[in-house]
Amino acid sequence: MTTTERAPATPPQERRAAGVALMLGSALANQTGAAAGALAFPVVGPVGVVAVRQWVAGALLLAVGRPRLRSFTARQWRPVLALAAVFGTMNLTLYSAIDRIGLGLAVTLEFLGPLAVALAGSRRKPDLICALAAAGAVVVLARPQPTTDYVGIGLALLAAACWAGYILLNRTVGRRLPGVQGTAAAAGASAVVYIPVGLLVFAHHPPTAAALGQALVAGVLSSAVPLLVDLLALRRVPAAFFGVFMSVNPVLAALVGLVVLHQQLDLAAWVATAVIVAANSVVAARRAPAVS
């Protein structure tokens, strides 16, 4: 090949198809990792699994982001530490909710967080309809039944609130620190906080090799794989399309919960999940011009 020749460009259709495959793989890995972590709950509980996940996420992001911690100012540290607290609380409440109400329902309710951020301040009729539809779906999911676990539902909604805070804080951190240094520092701080927590849990509930392996799988599949694969996917698809496709996660969570954990949703729960997924998709699509 001469210096004037170039390798043929990948057709847009193939790039889009590769991006969709990567996003699907990322979402599936994320939910499979959560299911693997749930398998370790009987031995080390949600707190033990989250501790391992935070350690994996912290090590990975510190290695990738390489934050210059000594150069951080107080103005930069404040949102970073707030992000660390929200990050750790988000995963703890989500995994605690999974332990009580199942993977599909917990992830579905957690997705109300980014939906709330997208809808905040909007007065457009389609957005208000989406908000009402999502609220109605929550009512259906939380309807009184003999098996309704209101603590689990509350934990999932707290995880949703944390995710909303995580999005907003990430924006602030991104403005005050270059690249992913702020996010990496937050993940590292959260991992450090979870060191004594994890050691205390393991001292009272010694992990078996299987449980420790399942927790590590959760950390890798739910942290390492999505981070890498999502970056590759965003090189192939528009950011707006990526945001819309993210809405498939509650459906995948319900399916993985059914196959791996044998957790079944009734018809009403499936319909409510579909409504929340549709509301997320519509709102994300309507925001497409602003983020693409």
Short mmCIF file of C-alpha atoms in Angstrom, two decimals:
data_model
loop_
_atom_site.label_atom_id
_atom_site.label_comp_id
_atom_site.label_asym_id
_atom_site.label_seq_id
_atom_site.Cartn_x
_atom_site.Cartn_y
_atom_site.Cartn_z
CA MET A 1 0.00 0.00 0.00
CA THR A 2 1.48 3.39 -1.02
CA THR A 3 1.50 6.43 1.20
CA THR A 4 -1.36 7.91 -0.82
CA GLU A 5 -3.55 4.86 -0.36
CA ARG A 6 -5.85 4.48 2.61
CA ALA A 7 -7.61 1.51 4.11
CA PRO A 8 -11.26 1.38 3.05
CA ALA A 9 -13.57 3.02 5.56
CA THR A 10 -16.06 0.86 7.39
CA PRO A 11 -19.57 1.37 5.95
CA PRO A 12 -21.86 3.33 8.31
CA GLN A 13 -24.32 0.42 8.47
CA GLU A 14 -21.59 -1.93 9.67
CA ARG A 15 -20.39 0.60 12.24
CA ARG A 16 -23.93 1.02 13.54
CA ALA A 17 -24.45 -2.75 13.70
CA ALA A 18 -21.16 -3.19 15.56
CA GLY A 19 -22.15 -0.42 17.95
CA VAL A 20 -25.52 -2.05 18.66
CA ALA A 21 -23.81 -5.39 19.28
CA LEU A 22 -21.38 -3.74 21.69
CA MET A 23 -24.17 -1.93 23.57
CA LEU A 24 -26.20 -5.11 23.84
CA GLY A 25 -23.14 -6.96 25.12
CA SER A 26 -22.44 -4.22 27.65
CA ALA A 27 -26.01 -4.18 28.96
CA LEU A 28 -26.11 -7.98 29.13
CA ALA A 29 -22.77 -8.09 30.94
CA ASN A 30 -23.97 -5.48 33.43
CA GLN A 31 -27.12 -7.40 34.34
CA THR A 32 -25.37 -10.78 34.30
CA GLY A 33 -22.79 -9.34 36.69
CA ALA A 34 -25.55 -8.18 39.02
CA ALA A 35 -27.10 -11.65 38.89
CA ALA A 36 -23.72 -13.23 39.66
CA GLY A 37 -23.41 -10.92 42.66
CA ALA A 38 -26.89 -11.92 43.82
CA LEU A 39 -25.75 -15.55 43.91
CA ALA A 40 -23.23 -14.55 46.58
CA PHE A 41 -25.81 -12.81 48.79
CA PRO A 42 -26.50 -15.88 50.98
CA VAL A 43 -22.82 -15.99 51.98
CA VAL A 44 -21.56 -12.38 52.14
CA GLY A 45 -24.76 -10.38 51.67
CA PRO A 46 -25.27 -7.36 49.42
CA VAL A 47 -22.77 -5.28 51.40
CA GLY A 48 -19.96 -7.79 50.82
CA VAL A 49 -20.72 -7.98 47.11
CA VAL A 50 -20.86 -4.20 46.77
CA ALA A 51 -17.55 -3.86 48.61
CA VAL A 52 -15.85 -6.13 46.05
CA ARG A 53 -17.55 -4.32 43.19
CA GLN A 54 -16.36 -0.94 44.49
CA TRP A 55 -12.82 -2.28 44.83
CA VAL A 56 -12.82 -3.50 41.24
CA ALA A 57 -14.35 -0.26 39.92
CA GLY A 58 -11.90 1.86 41.91
CA ALA A 59 -8.83 -0.07 40.77
CA LEU A 60 -9.96 0.01 37.15
CA LEU A 61 -10.86 3.70 36.99
CA LEU A 62 -7.74 4.79 38.86
CA ALA A 63 -5.65 2.84 36.36
CA VAL A 64 -7.50 4.34 33.39
CA GLY A 65 -8.03 7.90 34.63
CA ARG A 66 -4.72 8.36 36.49
CA PRO A 67 -6.01 11.35 38.48
CA ARG A 68 -3.40 13.81 39.78
CA LEU A 69 -4.81 13.82 43.27
CA ARG A 70 -2.18 16.15 44.78
CA SER A 71 -3.11 18.89 42.33
CA PHE A 72 -6.83 18.84 43.20
CA THR A 73 -8.11 22.00 44.85
CA ALA A 74 -10.76 22.14 47.58
CA ARG A 75 -13.25 23.34 44.97
CA GLN A 76 -12.53 20.20 42.93
CA TRP A 77 -12.47 17.80 45.85
CA ARG A 78 -15.93 18.75 47.13
CA PRO A 79 -17.95 17.40 44.17
CA VAL A 80 -15.54 14.45 43.83
CA LEU A 81 -16.17 13.34 47.41
CA ALA A 82 -19.91 13.92 47.00
CA LEU A 83 -19.80 11.79 43.86
CA ALA A 84 -17.93 9.07 45.76
CA ALA A 85 -20.62 9.03 48.45
CA VAL A 86 -23.43 8.89 45.92
CA PHE A 87 -21.65 6.19 43.89
CA GLY A 88 -21.20 3.94 46.91
CA THR A 89 -24.73 4.52 48.18
CA MET A 90 -26.26 3.93 44.74
CA ASN A 91 -24.72 0.48 44.39
CA LEU A 92 -25.42 -0.47 48.00
CA THR A 93 -29.10 0.46 47.79
CA LEU A 94 -29.48 -1.18 44.37
CA TYR A 95 -27.95 -4.48 45.44
CA SER A 96 -29.90 -4.42 48.70
CA ALA A 97 -33.07 -3.89 46.64
CA ILE A 98 -32.12 -6.78 44.33
CA ASP A 99 -31.80 -8.98 47.41
CA ARG A 100 -35.35 -8.11 48.51
CA ILE A 101 -37.42 -7.57 45.32
CA GLY A 102 -35.42 -9.18 42.55
CA LEU A 103 -33.16 -7.99 39.77
CA GLY A 104 -35.77 -6.96 37.19
CA LEU A 105 -37.93 -4.87 39.48
CA ALA A 106 -34.96 -3.21 41.23
CA VAL A 107 -33.27 -2.16 37.97
CA THR A 108 -36.59 -0.96 36.51
CA LEU A 109 -37.23 1.33 39.47
CA GLU A 110 -33.61 2.53 39.46
CA PHE A 111 -34.06 3.75 35.88
CA LEU A 112 -36.48 6.36 37.19
CA GLY A 113 -33.36 8.30 38.22
CA PRO A 114 -32.08 9.26 34.76
CA LEU A 115 -35.68 9.70 33.62
CA ALA A 116 -36.27 12.25 36.39
CA VAL A 117 -33.11 14.15 35.40
CA ALA A 118 -34.22 14.23 31.77
CA LEU A 119 -37.71 15.43 32.71
CA ALA A 120 -36.63 18.01 35.30
CA GLY A 121 -37.92 21.45 34.43
CA SER A 122 -39.70 20.32 31.27
CA ARG A 123 -43.21 21.61 30.57
CA ARG A 124 -43.64 19.95 27.21
CA LYS A 125 -46.79 17.88 26.94
CA PRO A 126 -45.08 14.67 25.63
CA ASP A 127 -42.61 14.81 28.52
CA LEU A 128 -45.39 15.30 31.05
CA ILE A 129 -47.24 12.32 29.56
CA CYS A 130 -44.08 10.23 29.95
CA ALA A 131 -43.73 11.36 33.56
CA LEU A 132 -47.35 10.43 34.33
CA ALA A 133 -46.95 7.08 32.59
CA ALA A 134 -43.82 6.30 34.61
CA ALA A 135 -45.57 7.36 37.83
CA GLY A 136 -48.49 5.08 37.00
CA ALA A 137 -46.08 2.22 36.36
CA VAL A 138 -44.51 2.74 39.78
CA VAL A 139 -47.96 2.61 41.38
CA VAL A 140 -48.57 -0.71 39.64
CA LEU A 141 -45.20 -2.10 40.75
CA ALA A 142 -45.78 -0.96 44.33
CA ARG A 143 -49.43 -2.02 44.54
CA PRO A 144 -50.35 -3.81 47.76
CA GLN A 145 -49.94 -7.56 47.52
CA PRO A 146 -49.16 -10.27 50.06
CA THR A 147 -45.58 -10.39 48.75
CA THR A 148 -45.02 -6.64 48.32
CA ASP A 149 -41.72 -5.60 49.92
CA TYR A 150 -41.99 -1.88 50.54
CA VAL A 151 -38.50 -1.68 52.03
CA GLY A 152 -37.07 -3.19 48.85
CA ILE A 153 -39.08 -0.80 46.70
CA GLY A 154 -37.91 2.12 48.83
CA LEU A 155 -34.28 1.01 48.45
CA ALA A 156 -34.68 0.82 44.67
CA LEU A 157 -36.20 4.31 44.59
CA LEU A 158 -33.32 5.56 46.74
CA ALA A 159 -30.94 4.01 44.20
CA ALA A 160 -32.84 5.93 41.51
CA ALA A 161 -32.38 9.18 43.44
CA CYS A 162 -28.69 8.40 43.82
CA TRP A 163 -28.38 7.76 40.09
CA ALA A 164 -29.96 11.14 39.41
CA GLY A 165 -27.46 12.73 41.80
CA TYR A 166 -24.65 10.75 40.18
CA ILE A 167 -25.54 12.21 36.76
CA LEU A 168 -25.72 15.77 38.05
CA LEU A 169 -22.52 15.50 40.08
CA ASN A 170 -20.66 13.94 37.15
CA ARG A 171 -21.53 17.04 35.11
CA THR A 172 -20.06 19.27 37.81
CA VAL A 173 -16.96 17.10 38.19
CA GLY A 174 -16.52 17.05 34.41
CA ARG A 175 -16.52 20.84 34.31
CA ARG A 176 -13.95 21.19 37.09
CA LEU A 177 -11.54 18.39 36.17
CA PRO A 178 -10.20 17.23 32.79
CA GLY A 179 -11.04 13.87 31.25
CA VAL A 180 -12.16 11.18 33.66
CA GLN A 181 -9.85 12.24 36.48
CA GLY A 182 -12.74 13.32 38.72
CA THR A 183 -14.77 10.16 38.16
CA ALA A 184 -11.68 8.03 38.71
CA ALA A 185 -10.87 9.83 41.95
CA ALA A 186 -14.46 9.39 43.15
CA ALA A 187 -14.38 5.66 42.37
CA GLY A 188 -11.06 5.36 44.18
CA ALA A 189 -12.36 7.20 47.24
CA SER A 190 -15.45 5.00 47.33
CA ALA A 191 -13.26 1.89 47.08
CA VAL A 192 -11.12 3.09 50.01
CA VAL A 193 -14.20 3.67 52.18
CA TYR A 194 -15.40 0.16 51.39
CA ILE A 195 -12.11 -1.47 52.47
CA PRO A 196 -12.94 -1.55 56.22
CA VAL A 197 -16.61 -2.22 55.41
CA GLY A 198 -15.74 -5.25 53.30
CA LEU A 199 -13.18 -6.56 55.76
CA LEU A 200 -15.71 -6.27 58.61
CA VAL A 201 -18.34 -8.15 56.59
CA PHE A 202 -15.88 -10.88 55.63
CA ALA A 203 -14.72 -11.21 59.24
CA HIS A 204 -18.28 -11.98 60.37
CA HIS A 205 -19.27 -13.85 57.19
CA PRO A 206 -16.17 -15.59 55.82
CA PRO A 207 -16.56 -15.82 52.03
CA THR A 208 -16.35 -19.15 50.30
CA ALA A 209 -14.27 -19.43 47.14
CA ALA A 210 -17.48 -19.58 45.10
CA ALA A 211 -18.99 -16.49 46.73
CA LEU A 212 -15.78 -14.50 46.34
CA GLY A 213 -15.58 -15.55 42.70
CA GLN A 214 -19.20 -14.50 42.12
CA ALA A 215 -18.56 -11.11 43.73
CA LEU A 216 -15.47 -10.62 41.54
CA VAL A 217 -17.49 -11.56 38.46
CA ALA A 218 -20.03 -8.94 39.49
CA GLY A 219 -17.29 -6.35 39.76
CA VAL A 220 -15.77 -7.19 36.39
CA LEU A 221 -19.00 -7.61 34.41
CA SER A 222 -20.82 -4.68 36.01
CA SER A 223 -17.87 -2.26 36.13
CA ALA A 224 -14.91 -3.16 33.92
CA VAL A 225 -16.74 -4.55 30.91
CA PRO A 226 -19.35 -1.75 30.56
CA LEU A 227 -16.67 0.94 30.94
CA LEU A 228 -14.55 -0.45 28.11
CA VAL A 229 -17.34 -1.63 25.82
CA ASP A 230 -19.40 1.57 26.16
CA LEU A 231 -16.38 3.63 25.10
CA LEU A 232 -15.99 1.44 22.02
CA ALA A 233 -19.72 1.64 21.26
CA LEU A 234 -19.76 5.45 21.48
CA ARG A 235 -17.18 5.56 18.69
CA ARG A 236 -19.65 3.80 16.42
CA VAL A 237 -23.06 5.23 17.30
CA PRO A 238 -24.33 8.73 18.17
CA ALA A 239 -24.52 9.57 21.87
CA ALA A 240 -28.28 10.12 21.53
CA PHE A 241 -28.81 6.64 20.10
CA PHE A 242 -26.68 5.23 22.91
CA GLY A 243 -28.93 6.96 25.46
CA VAL A 244 -32.08 5.52 23.92
CA PHE A 245 -30.62 2.02 23.75
CA MET A 246 -29.69 2.16 27.45
CA SER A 247 -33.40 1.83 28.17
CA VAL A 248 -33.22 -1.86 27.28
CA ASN A 249 -31.49 -2.57 30.62
CA PRO A 250 -34.66 -3.15 32.71
CA VAL A 251 -35.92 -5.71 30.20
CA LEU A 252 -32.57 -7.50 30.15
CA ALA A 253 -32.47 -7.39 33.95
CA ALA A 254 -35.87 -9.06 34.14
CA LEU A 255 -34.82 -11.72 31.62
CA VAL A 256 -31.49 -12.40 33.34
CA GLY A 257 -33.28 -12.52 36.69
CA LEU A 258 -35.67 -15.09 35.26
CA VAL A 259 -32.99 -17.29 33.67
CA VAL A 260 -30.18 -17.05 36.24
CA LEU A 261 -32.01 -16.37 39.50
CA HIS A 262 -35.41 -17.89 38.65
CA GLN A 263 -37.17 -14.65 39.60
CA GLN A 264 -40.53 -14.32 37.87
CA LEU A 265 -42.53 -11.15 37.26
CA ASP A 266 -46.29 -11.21 36.86
CA LEU A 267 -47.99 -9.76 33.79
CA ALA A 268 -48.73 -6.43 35.48
CA ALA A 269 -45.06 -6.03 36.44
CA TRP A 270 -43.96 -6.79 32.87
CA VAL A 271 -46.39 -4.17 31.53
CA ALA A 272 -45.19 -1.60 34.07
CA THR A 273 -41.57 -2.37 33.13
CA ALA A 274 -42.41 -1.87 29.46
CA VAL A 275 -44.05 1.48 30.25
CA ILE A 276 -40.96 2.74 32.12
CA VAL A 277 -38.69 1.54 29.32
CA ALA A 278 -40.90 3.28 26.74
CA ALA A 279 -40.94 6.51 28.77
CA ASN A 280 -37.13 6.47 29.03
CA SER A 281 -36.80 5.79 25.30
CA VAL A 282 -39.19 8.56 24.27
CA VAL A 283 -37.60 11.15 26.54
CA ALA A 284 -34.07 10.17 25.46
CA ALA A 285 -35.08 10.34 21.80
CA ARG A 286 -36.63 13.80 22.28
CA ARG A 287 -33.36 14.99 23.85
CA ALA A 288 -31.35 13.59 20.91
CA PRO A 289 -30.64 16.91 19.11
CA ALA A 290 -29.21 18.37 22.29
CA VAL A 291 -26.75 15.55 22.98
CA SER A 292 -25.79 14.26 19.56
#
